[in-house]
mmCIF file of C-alpha atoms and ligand atoms in Angstrom:
data_model
loop_
_atom_site.group_PDB
_atom_site.id
_atom_site.type_symbol
_atom_site.label_atom_id
_atom_site.label_comp_id
_atom_site.label_asym_id
_atom_site.label_seq_id
_atom_site.Cartn_x
_atom_site.Cartn_y
_atom_site.Cartn_z
ATOM 1 C CA MET W 1 90.673 75.599 90.031
ATOM 2 C CA ALA W 2 91.589 79.249 90.090
ATOM 3 C CA LYS W 3 94.859 78.630 88.242
ATOM 4 C CA GLU W 4 93.017 77.411 85.134
ATOM 5 C CA LEU W 5 91.601 80.895 84.803
ATOM 6 C CA LEU W 6 95.092 81.995 83.769
ATOM 7 C CA ASP W 7 94.472 80.418 80.351
ATOM 8 C CA LYS W 8 91.304 82.322 79.537
ATOM 9 C CA PRO W 9 91.805 84.495 76.415
ATOM 10 C CA ILE W 10 90.290 87.587 78.048
ATOM 11 C CA LEU W 11 90.559 88.264 81.767
ATOM 12 C CA VAL W 12 88.994 91.156 83.637
ATOM 13 C CA LEU W 13 90.984 92.954 86.282
ATOM 14 C CA ASP W 14 89.690 95.234 89.031
ATOM 15 C CA GLY W 15 89.671 99.040 88.940
ATOM 16 C CA GLY W 16 91.231 101.974 90.771
ATOM 17 C CA LEU W 17 91.385 101.083 94.434
ATOM 18 C CA GLY W 18 92.756 104.372 95.805
ATOM 19 C CA THR W 19 90.399 106.645 93.898
ATOM 20 C CA THR W 20 87.368 104.449 94.689
ATOM 21 C CA LEU W 21 88.260 104.605 98.383
ATOM 22 C CA GLU W 22 88.434 108.404 98.164
ATOM 23 C CA ASP W 23 85.444 109.042 95.934
ATOM 24 C CA GLU W 24 82.993 106.471 97.243
ATOM 25 C CA HIS W 25 84.077 105.839 100.836
ATOM 26 C CA GLY W 26 85.319 109.179 102.118
ATOM 27 C CA ILE W 27 88.861 107.960 102.778
ATOM 28 C CA LYS W 28 91.352 110.835 102.749
ATOM 29 C CA PHE W 29 95.003 110.330 101.930
ATOM 30 C CA SER W 30 97.702 112.816 102.864
ATOM 31 C CA PHE W 31 101.401 113.060 103.776
ATOM 32 C CA LYS W 32 100.466 111.241 106.996
ATOM 33 C CA THR W 33 99.438 108.205 104.961
ATOM 34 C CA PRO W 34 102.398 107.637 102.625
ATOM 35 C CA LEU W 35 101.182 104.106 101.984
ATOM 36 C CA TRP W 36 97.998 105.346 100.305
ATOM 37 C CA SER W 37 95.673 102.378 99.762
ATOM 38 C CA SER W 38 98.004 100.114 101.726
ATOM 39 C CA HIS W 39 97.251 102.295 104.752
ATOM 40 C CA LEU W 40 93.905 100.522 104.907
ATOM 41 C CA LEU W 41 95.706 97.333 105.833
ATOM 42 C CA ILE W 42 96.445 99.059 109.147
ATOM 43 C CA GLU W 43 93.234 101.016 109.687
ATOM 44 C CA ASN W 44 89.835 100.718 108.014
ATOM 45 C CA THR W 45 90.311 97.119 106.902
ATOM 46 C CA SER W 46 86.559 96.723 106.629
ATOM 47 C CA THR W 47 86.355 99.522 104.051
ATOM 48 C CA LEU W 48 89.130 97.907 102.036
ATOM 49 C CA ARG W 49 87.365 94.564 102.242
ATOM 50 C CA LYS W 50 84.133 96.135 101.006
ATOM 51 C CA VAL W 51 85.765 97.781 97.966
ATOM 52 C CA GLN W 52 87.647 94.642 96.938
ATOM 53 C CA GLN W 53 84.466 92.585 97.283
ATOM 54 C CA ASP W 54 82.609 95.151 95.162
ATOM 55 C CA PHE W 55 85.211 94.762 92.419
ATOM 56 C CA ALA W 56 85.030 90.968 92.584
ATOM 57 C CA SER W 57 81.242 90.871 92.483
ATOM 58 C CA ALA W 58 81.299 93.362 89.608
ATOM 59 C CA GLY W 59 82.916 90.513 87.687
ATOM 60 C CA ALA W 60 86.676 90.929 88.046
ATOM 61 C CA ASP W 61 88.592 87.669 87.490
ATOM 62 C CA ILE W 62 91.699 89.188 89.084
ATOM 63 C CA ILE W 63 91.927 91.205 92.294
ATOM 64 C CA LEU W 64 95.124 93.123 92.972
ATOM 65 C CA THR W 65 96.350 93.177 96.555
ATOM 66 C CA ALA W 66 96.371 96.558 98.319
ATOM 67 C CA THR W 67 100.155 96.643 98.310
ATOM 68 C CA TYR W 68 100.944 98.938 95.370
ATOM 69 C CA GLN W 69 102.645 101.625 97.479
ATOM 70 C CA SER W 70 103.883 99.300 100.233
ATOM 71 C CA SER W 71 107.445 99.824 101.357
ATOM 72 C CA PHE W 72 109.243 99.418 104.656
ATOM 73 C CA ASP W 73 109.982 103.179 104.655
ATOM 74 C CA GLY W 74 106.328 103.900 104.045
ATOM 75 C CA PHE W 75 105.259 101.885 107.068
ATOM 76 C CA GLU W 76 107.944 103.554 109.167
ATOM 77 C CA ASN W 77 106.728 107.034 108.156
ATOM 78 C CA THR W 78 103.044 106.307 108.675
ATOM 79 C CA LYS W 79 101.177 108.343 111.264
ATOM 80 C CA MET W 80 98.328 106.483 112.858
ATOM 81 C CA SER W 81 95.134 108.460 113.445
ATOM 82 C CA ASN W 82 94.722 107.193 116.998
ATOM 83 C CA LYS W 83 98.292 107.475 118.294
ATOM 84 C CA ASP W 84 101.297 109.532 117.387
ATOM 85 C CA ASP W 85 104.140 107.536 118.892
ATOM 86 C CA ASP W 86 105.834 104.383 117.528
ATOM 87 C CA SER W 87 106.481 103.959 113.868
ATOM 88 C CA ILE W 88 105.775 100.599 112.276
ATOM 89 C CA GLY W 89 108.835 98.356 112.244
ATOM 90 C CA LEU W 90 109.931 95.689 109.792
ATOM 91 C CA GLU W 91 108.170 92.714 111.341
ATOM 92 C CA GLU W 92 104.890 94.517 111.728
ATOM 93 C CA ALA W 93 105.133 95.924 108.200
ATOM 94 C CA ARG W 94 105.604 92.389 106.862
ATOM 95 C CA LYS W 95 102.537 91.229 108.749
ATOM 96 C CA TYR W 96 100.396 93.994 107.239
ATOM 97 C CA MET W 97 101.732 93.344 103.753
ATOM 98 C CA LEU W 98 100.962 89.631 104.054
ATOM 99 C CA SER W 99 97.446 90.358 105.309
ATOM 100 C CA ALA W 100 96.704 91.980 101.935
ATOM 101 C CA VAL W 101 96.943 88.577 100.262
ATOM 102 C CA ASP W 102 94.210 87.027 102.410
ATOM 103 C CA LEU W 103 92.009 90.089 101.997
ATOM 104 C CA ALA W 104 92.269 89.902 98.206
ATOM 105 C CA ARG W 105 91.475 86.179 98.243
ATOM 106 C CA GLU W 106 88.480 86.741 100.527
ATOM 107 C CA ALA W 107 87.031 89.246 98.051
ATOM 108 C CA PHE W 108 85.929 86.294 95.896
ATOM 109 C CA VAL W 109 83.951 84.830 98.824
ATOM 110 C CA GLY W 110 84.753 81.279 97.765
ATOM 111 C CA ARG W 111 84.330 81.731 94.004
ATOM 112 C CA PRO W 112 87.297 80.932 91.761
ATOM 113 C CA GLY W 113 89.393 84.027 91.151
ATOM 114 C CA LEU W 114 92.971 85.098 90.734
ATOM 115 C CA VAL W 115 94.983 87.072 93.275
ATOM 116 C CA ALA W 116 97.668 89.318 91.807
ATOM 117 C CA LEU W 117 100.320 90.681 94.130
ATOM 118 C CA SER W 118 100.550 94.373 93.300
ATOM 119 C CA LEU W 119 104.049 95.832 93.500
ATOM 120 C CA GLY W 120 104.343 99.387 92.261
ATOM 121 C CA ALA W 121 107.402 101.134 90.942
ATOM 122 C CA TYR W 122 109.963 102.401 93.432
ATOM 123 C CA GLY W 123 108.700 105.914 92.617
ATOM 124 C CA ALA W 124 105.240 104.997 93.916
ATOM 125 C CA THR W 125 106.739 104.798 97.399
ATOM 126 C CA MET W 126 108.251 108.301 97.231
ATOM 127 C CA ILE W 127 106.519 111.513 98.396
ATOM 128 C CA PRO W 128 105.323 113.043 96.158
ATOM 129 C CA SER W 129 105.193 109.915 94.064
ATOM 130 C CA THR W 130 107.441 109.895 90.997
ATOM 131 C CA GLU W 131 106.347 106.855 89.020
ATOM 132 C CA TYR W 132 105.216 109.165 86.215
ATOM 133 C CA SER W 133 108.527 110.994 85.964
ATOM 134 C CA GLY W 134 111.023 108.342 87.028
ATOM 135 C CA ALA W 135 112.964 110.988 88.966
ATOM 136 C CA TYR W 136 114.478 108.691 91.595
ATOM 137 C CA GLY W 137 117.409 110.760 92.836
ATOM 138 C CA PRO W 138 120.559 108.691 93.267
ATOM 139 C CA MET W 139 118.928 105.255 92.813
ATOM 140 C CA ASN W 140 120.664 103.060 90.233
ATOM 141 C CA GLY W 141 119.816 99.664 88.746
ATOM 142 C CA ASP W 142 121.461 97.730 91.592
ATOM 143 C CA ASP W 143 119.556 99.718 94.206
ATOM 144 C CA LEU W 144 116.325 99.076 92.343
ATOM 145 C CA PHE W 145 117.086 95.350 92.177
ATOM 146 C CA LYS W 146 117.635 95.312 95.925
ATOM 147 C CA PHE W 147 114.468 97.309 96.627
ATOM 148 C CA HIS W 148 112.301 94.939 94.602
ATOM 149 C CA MET W 149 114.061 91.820 95.885
ATOM 150 C CA ASP W 150 113.630 92.831 99.540
ATOM 151 C CA ARG W 151 109.970 93.587 99.105
ATOM 152 C CA ILE W 152 109.001 90.464 97.170
ATOM 153 C CA SER W 153 110.961 88.319 99.644
ATOM 154 C CA THR W 154 108.388 89.189 102.289
ATOM 155 C CA PHE W 155 105.872 87.206 100.280
ATOM 156 C CA GLN W 156 108.150 84.492 98.949
ATOM 157 C CA ASP W 157 109.371 83.662 102.441
ATOM 158 C CA ASN W 158 105.836 82.991 103.634
ATOM 159 C CA GLN W 159 104.774 79.731 102.057
ATOM 160 C CA LYS W 160 101.080 80.153 102.705
ATOM 161 C CA ALA W 161 100.882 83.645 101.216
ATOM 162 C CA TRP W 162 103.066 82.701 98.248
ATOM 163 C CA GLN W 163 100.713 79.833 97.400
ATOM 164 C CA GLU W 164 97.698 82.156 97.450
ATOM 165 C CA ILE W 165 99.382 84.506 94.970
ATOM 166 C CA ASP W 166 98.551 83.445 91.419
ATOM 167 C CA LEU W 167 100.409 86.258 89.714
ATOM 168 C CA VAL W 168 102.848 89.025 90.516
ATOM 169 C CA ALA W 169 102.067 92.445 89.037
ATOM 170 C CA PHE W 170 104.913 94.937 88.736
ATOM 171 C CA GLU W 171 103.160 98.144 87.974
ATOM 172 C CA THR W 172 103.767 101.525 86.475
ATOM 173 C CA LEU W 173 107.494 101.167 85.810
ATOM 174 C CA PRO W 174 108.810 104.410 84.255
ATOM 175 C CA ARG W 175 112.481 103.473 83.718
ATOM 176 C CA ILE W 176 114.355 100.866 81.748
ATOM 177 C CA ASP W 177 116.801 100.152 84.592
ATOM 178 C CA GLU W 178 113.830 99.335 86.807
ATOM 179 C CA VAL W 179 112.301 97.084 84.127
ATOM 180 C CA ARG W 180 115.608 95.202 83.890
ATOM 181 C CA ALA W 181 115.928 95.001 87.676
ATOM 182 C CA VAL W 182 112.468 93.474 87.960
ATOM 183 C CA VAL W 183 113.075 90.963 85.144
ATOM 184 C CA ASN W 184 116.252 89.959 86.974
ATOM 185 C CA VAL W 185 114.417 89.572 90.277
ATOM 186 C CA MET W 186 111.894 87.281 88.600
ATOM 187 C CA GLN W 187 114.601 85.038 87.150
ATOM 188 C CA THR W 188 115.009 83.794 90.720
ATOM 189 C CA THR W 189 111.382 82.641 91.068
ATOM 190 C CA ALA W 190 110.882 80.331 88.137
ATOM 191 C CA ASN W 191 107.309 79.226 88.743
ATOM 192 C CA LYS W 192 105.348 82.377 89.392
ATOM 193 C CA PRO W 193 103.699 84.116 86.430
ATOM 194 C CA TYR W 194 104.272 87.871 86.434
ATOM 195 C CA TRP W 195 103.386 90.942 84.463
ATOM 196 C CA ILE W 196 105.113 94.237 83.994
ATOM 197 C CA SER W 197 103.167 97.377 83.177
ATOM 198 C CA CYS W 198 104.701 100.681 82.198
ATOM 199 C CA VAL W 199 103.489 104.256 81.950
ATOM 200 C CA PHE W 200 103.554 106.544 78.951
ATOM 201 C CA PRO W 201 102.620 109.958 80.301
ATOM 202 C CA ASN W 202 104.288 111.934 77.517
ATOM 203 C CA ASP W 203 103.090 112.448 73.986
ATOM 204 C CA ASP W 204 106.055 110.787 72.383
ATOM 205 C CA ARG W 205 106.001 107.012 72.349
ATOM 206 C CA CYS W 206 108.589 106.344 75.002
ATOM 207 C CA LEU W 207 108.939 105.801 78.732
ATOM 208 C CA PRO W 208 109.416 108.857 80.951
ATOM 209 C CA ASP W 209 113.197 108.167 80.929
ATOM 210 C CA GLY W 210 113.270 108.345 77.116
ATOM 211 C CA THR W 211 113.453 104.590 76.467
ATOM 212 C CA THR W 212 111.991 103.687 73.077
ATOM 213 C CA ILE W 213 109.411 100.954 72.643
ATOM 214 C CA ASP W 214 111.954 98.842 70.714
ATOM 215 C CA GLU W 215 114.353 98.913 73.623
ATOM 216 C CA LEU W 216 111.576 98.296 76.132
ATOM 217 C CA ILE W 217 110.178 95.255 74.331
ATOM 218 C CA GLU W 218 113.629 93.724 74.024
ATOM 219 C CA SER W 219 114.353 94.211 77.723
ATOM 220 C CA LEU W 220 110.991 92.687 78.581
ATOM 221 C CA LEU W 221 111.160 89.670 76.314
ATOM 222 C CA LEU W 222 114.783 88.715 75.725
ATOM 223 C CA PRO W 223 116.780 86.836 78.392
ATOM 224 C CA PRO W 224 118.755 89.245 80.591
ATOM 225 C CA LYS W 225 122.448 89.637 79.766
ATOM 226 C CA GLY W 226 124.585 86.861 81.217
ATOM 227 C CA GLY W 227 121.135 85.472 81.836
ATOM 228 C CA ALA W 228 119.548 82.453 83.329
ATOM 229 C CA ARG W 229 119.516 79.116 81.525
ATOM 230 C CA HIS W 230 115.751 78.939 81.896
ATOM 231 C CA HIS W 231 114.557 82.334 80.880
ATOM 232 C CA HIS W 232 111.463 83.284 82.873
ATOM 233 C CA GLN W 233 109.571 85.627 80.557
ATOM 234 C CA PRO W 234 106.715 87.850 81.740
ATOM 235 C CA TRP W 235 103.290 86.217 81.459
ATOM 236 C CA ALA W 236 101.988 89.590 80.313
ATOM 237 C CA ILE W 237 103.305 93.047 79.515
ATOM 238 C CA GLY W 238 101.397 96.235 79.132
ATOM 239 C CA ILE W 239 100.289 99.646 80.103
ATOM 240 C CA ASN W 240 99.027 101.067 83.389
ATOM 241 C CA CYS W 241 97.334 104.351 84.093
ATOM 242 C CA THR W 242 97.831 106.001 80.723
ATOM 243 C CA LYS W 243 95.221 108.096 78.968
ATOM 244 C CA ILE W 244 92.831 105.808 77.091
ATOM 245 C CA HIS W 245 93.085 107.722 73.798
ATOM 246 C CA LYS W 246 96.806 106.932 73.583
ATOM 247 C CA ILE W 247 96.391 103.208 74.072
ATOM 248 C CA SER W 248 95.651 102.024 70.521
ATOM 249 C CA LYS W 249 98.760 103.634 69.045
ATOM 250 C CA LEU W 250 100.939 102.277 71.818
ATOM 251 C CA ILE W 251 99.670 98.735 71.304
ATOM 252 C CA ASN W 252 100.325 99.106 67.587
ATOM 253 C CA ALA W 253 103.844 100.204 68.310
ATOM 254 C CA PHE W 254 104.395 97.180 70.591
ATOM 255 C CA GLU W 255 103.116 94.885 67.851
ATOM 256 C CA ASN W 256 105.237 96.519 65.157
ATOM 257 C CA THR W 257 108.347 96.121 67.261
ATOM 258 C CA SER W 258 107.631 92.462 67.931
ATOM 259 C CA LYS W 259 107.217 91.829 64.202
ATOM 260 C CA ARG W 260 110.410 93.661 63.314
ATOM 261 C CA SER W 261 112.452 91.805 65.910
ATOM 262 C CA SER W 262 110.612 88.463 65.489
ATOM 263 C CA LEU W 263 109.717 88.283 69.157
ATOM 264 C CA ASP W 264 106.500 86.489 70.129
ATOM 265 C CA LEU W 265 104.301 88.612 72.327
ATOM 266 C CA PRO W 266 102.936 87.200 75.599
ATOM 267 C CA ARG W 267 99.587 88.478 76.922
ATOM 268 C CA LEU W 268 98.702 92.138 76.900
ATOM 269 C CA VAL W 269 97.683 93.774 80.162
ATOM 270 C CA LEU W 270 95.813 97.013 79.827
ATOM 271 C CA TYR W 271 94.428 99.209 82.558
ATOM 272 C CA PRO W 272 94.042 102.771 81.446
ATOM 273 C CA ASP W 273 92.584 105.357 83.767
ATOM 274 C CA GLY W 274 88.926 106.307 83.761
ATOM 275 C CA ALA W 275 89.530 109.997 84.262
ATOM 276 C CA GLY W 276 88.736 111.122 80.722
ATOM 277 C CA ASN W 277 90.527 114.422 80.199
ATOM 278 C CA GLN W 278 91.463 114.948 83.832
ATOM 279 C CA VAL W 279 95.029 114.564 85.037
ATOM 280 C CA TYR W 280 96.402 114.020 88.513
ATOM 281 C CA ASP W 281 98.486 116.854 89.949
ATOM 282 C CA THR W 282 100.960 115.191 92.336
ATOM 283 C CA LYS W 283 101.714 118.498 94.092
ATOM 284 C CA LEU W 284 98.094 119.539 94.625
ATOM 285 C CA GLN W 285 97.267 115.859 95.218
ATOM 286 C CA GLN W 286 94.056 116.163 93.266
ATOM 287 C CA TRP W 287 92.507 115.629 89.841
ATOM 288 C CA VAL W 288 92.424 118.745 87.684
ATOM 289 C CA GLY W 289 91.029 119.602 84.257
ATOM 290 C CA ASP W 290 87.785 119.612 82.398
ATOM 291 C CA ASN W 291 86.084 116.300 81.954
ATOM 292 C CA SER W 292 83.871 116.201 78.902
ATOM 293 C CA ASP W 293 84.219 112.609 77.849
ATOM 294 C CA GLN W 294 82.801 111.647 74.477
ATOM 295 C CA LYS W 295 82.299 107.903 74.709
ATOM 296 C CA PRO W 296 81.775 105.794 77.862
ATOM 297 C CA TRP W 297 84.969 104.195 79.148
ATOM 298 C CA ASP W 298 83.722 100.620 78.778
ATOM 299 C CA LEU W 299 82.841 101.219 75.115
ATOM 300 C CA GLN W 300 86.284 102.626 74.420
ATOM 301 C CA MET W 301 87.758 99.574 76.115
ATOM 302 C CA ALA W 302 85.550 97.197 74.102
ATOM 303 C CA ASP W 303 86.778 98.808 70.867
ATOM 304 C CA ILE W 304 90.385 98.281 71.919
ATOM 305 C CA ILE W 305 89.785 94.664 72.939
ATOM 306 C CA GLN W 306 88.154 93.970 69.587
ATOM 307 C CA GLU W 307 91.005 95.516 67.605
ATOM 308 C CA VAL W 308 93.584 93.599 69.585
ATOM 309 C CA THR W 309 91.861 90.228 69.336
ATOM 310 C CA GLN W 310 91.240 90.691 65.607
ATOM 311 C CA ARG W 311 94.912 91.305 64.900
ATOM 312 C CA GLY W 312 95.748 88.267 67.020
ATOM 313 C CA ALA W 313 99.305 89.273 67.886
ATOM 314 C CA TRP W 314 98.976 88.511 71.620
ATOM 315 C CA LYS W 315 98.424 85.264 73.539
ATOM 316 C CA GLY W 316 95.538 86.852 75.410
ATOM 317 C CA ILE W 317 94.445 90.096 77.005
ATOM 318 C CA VAL W 318 93.913 91.261 80.563
ATOM 319 C CA VAL W 319 91.777 94.377 80.916
ATOM 320 C CA GLY W 320 90.814 96.554 83.826
ATOM 321 C CA GLY W 321 91.111 100.096 85.020
ATOM 322 C CA CYS W 322 93.266 102.182 87.291
ATOM 323 C CA CYS W 323 92.695 105.693 88.625
ATOM 324 C CA LYS W 324 89.045 106.789 88.634
ATOM 325 C CA THR W 325 87.609 103.452 87.531
ATOM 326 C CA THR W 326 85.008 102.174 89.976
ATOM 327 C CA PRO W 327 83.226 98.843 90.498
ATOM 328 C CA TYR W 328 80.546 100.238 88.174
ATOM 329 C CA HIS W 329 83.108 100.645 85.362
ATOM 330 C CA ILE W 330 84.292 97.074 85.912
ATOM 331 C CA GLN W 331 80.749 95.741 85.859
ATOM 332 C CA GLN W 332 80.134 97.480 82.513
ATOM 333 C CA LEU W 333 83.441 96.179 81.173
ATOM 334 C CA ARG W 334 82.528 92.639 82.279
ATOM 335 C CA LYS W 335 79.295 92.879 80.279
ATOM 336 C CA ARG W 336 81.184 94.052 77.190
ATOM 337 C CA VAL W 337 83.712 91.237 77.492
ATOM 338 C CA ASP W 338 81.006 88.612 77.928
ATOM 339 C CA ALA W 339 79.172 90.001 74.890
ATOM 340 C CA LEU W 340 82.283 89.509 72.736
ATOM 341 C CA LYS W 341 82.229 85.765 73.172
HETATM 342 C C1 NAG M 401 89.324 104.986 109.366
HETATM 343 O O1 NAG M 401 89.764 104.530 110.633
HETATM 344 C C2 NAG M 401 90.000 105.576 111.557
HETATM 345 C C3 NAG M 401 90.546 104.954 112.826
HETATM 346 O O2 NAG M 401 89.837 103.819 113.195
HETATM 347 C C4 NAG M 401 88.684 106.328 111.808
HETATM 348 O O3 NAG M 401 88.928 107.404 112.684
HETATM 349 C C5 NAG M 401 88.175 106.861 110.482
HETATM 350 O O4 NAG M 401 86.912 107.476 110.665
HETATM 351 C C6 NAG M 401 88.020 105.753 109.471
HETATM 352 N N1 NAG M 401 87.634 106.341 108.190
HETATM 353 C C7 NAG M 401 86.700 105.820 107.407
HETATM 354 C C8 NAG M 401 86.398 106.608 106.184
HETATM 355 O O5 NAG M 401 86.158 104.773 107.621
HETATM 356 C C1 NAG M 402 102.727 99.919 62.656
HETATM 357 O O1 NAG M 402 102.922 99.373 61.372
HETATM 358 C C2 NAG M 402 101.887 99.650 60.442
HETATM 359 C C3 NAG M 402 102.106 98.847 59.177
HETATM 360 O O2 NAG M 402 103.442 98.937 58.764
HETATM 361 C C4 NAG M 402 101.840 101.161 60.198
HETATM 362 O O3 NAG M 402 100.805 101.476 59.320
HETATM 363 C C5 NAG M 402 101.599 101.858 61.533
HETATM 364 O O4 NAG M 402 101.667 103.262 61.370
HETATM 365 C C6 NAG M 402 102.612 101.444 62.576
HETATM 366 N N1 NAG M 402 102.153 101.977 63.850
HETATM 367 C C7 NAG M 402 102.966 102.426 64.799
HETATM 368 C C8 NAG M 402 102.312 103.012 65.986
HETATM 369 O O5 NAG M 402 104.162 102.340 64.732
HETATM 370 C C1 NAG M 403 98.667 101.473 88.414
HETATM 371 O O1 NAG M 403 97.725 100.543 88.711
HETATM 372 C C2 NAG M 403 97.506 100.283 90.056
HETATM 373 C C3 NAG M 403 96.523 99.184 90.147
HETATM 374 O O2 NAG M 403 95.321 99.547 89.507
HETATM 375 C C4 NAG M 403 97.043 101.508 90.763
HETATM 376 O O3 NAG M 403 96.871 101.251 92.139
HETATM 377 C C5 NAG M 403 98.033 102.567 90.561
HETATM 378 O O4 NAG M 403 97.572 103.746 91.157
HETATM 379 C C6 NAG M 403 98.291 102.743 89.091
HETATM 380 N N1 NAG M 403 99.344 103.663 88.908
HETATM 381 C C7 NAG M 403 99.151 104.939 88.871
HETATM 382 C C8 NAG M 403 100.337 105.771 88.654
HETATM 383 O O5 NAG M 403 98.063 105.429 88.987
#
């Protein structure tokens, strides 16, 4: 059964969907495609299917649905390449979002595998995207709760899709009010494991909104204020799309905090980018900078996995890649993980 996979000590996740679509399949994203990878749910489904299958056959245990940037506004603002009238309404948007679940499941072509529902930060749905800065304009915690609740309801309300979803992945959260909003949303769905990943784009060890790691860990792991009787803790917490050289220190900081506040850590989810020294310029919408990487990505990842498992502070570890990691990277990572056993 796929669900038993959830207990494996090391799980491999897929890689960067959007960048693989661009770099290996000639897909071009622009202001006309505010849904980014989710646009492929509308057009070019076969290309999406191919990439997700490539990740699964490279050895990923978990495939994320192509819904990271999905939002009802995004569907409404989408320009189709073959017609320039009608925008995509609520019902149709829901249908496309739900189709992502089947596509992710089909990537395993019958093998056991886990489907994680990918739900990006609110900022990932803005143009240009602001999940690295957390600059959300007038949005407050209540608005963020409503945004996340509305979107996840699309999946919860469809029994068949909800059953296919093994995990919910809230990704790239840059703000503490959004972390709290998401934890609150998940208190209403007691039985679905979920993870929360955050971004640390700055040099100091804090979220883009200035939240310290101490405060972050407490918000992630302690019951929310006035909270539920049955606290539904994240199945995993971690780091998305952050430079790989920063990862070790961040994990250490997480572990130190948990020791100081006597909080048991759940699993660690880790998917740094594969861009080496390059950074993404949201205004130019391209990768800039010199890329003279010293050590292959999968070797750097293997070192981190080894350190983490040796210290034994986490219940398990989920590893994969985001931007600029391809099926090839995941295949190499799979080999490293299998060699550790
Ligand atoms: C995506 O689909 C559109 C419309 O069907 C087509 O014009 C375009 O060539 C496709 N792009 C790729 C890269 O497959
Ligand atoms: C974590 O704690 C250890 C031991 O006290 C210390 O050496 C290390 O610098 C700390 N690391 C971070 C990132 O806080
Ligand atoms: C976070 O991870 C997801 C899944 O790999 C990816 O689609 C997304 O682009 C990442 N976030 C950023 C800011 O790159």
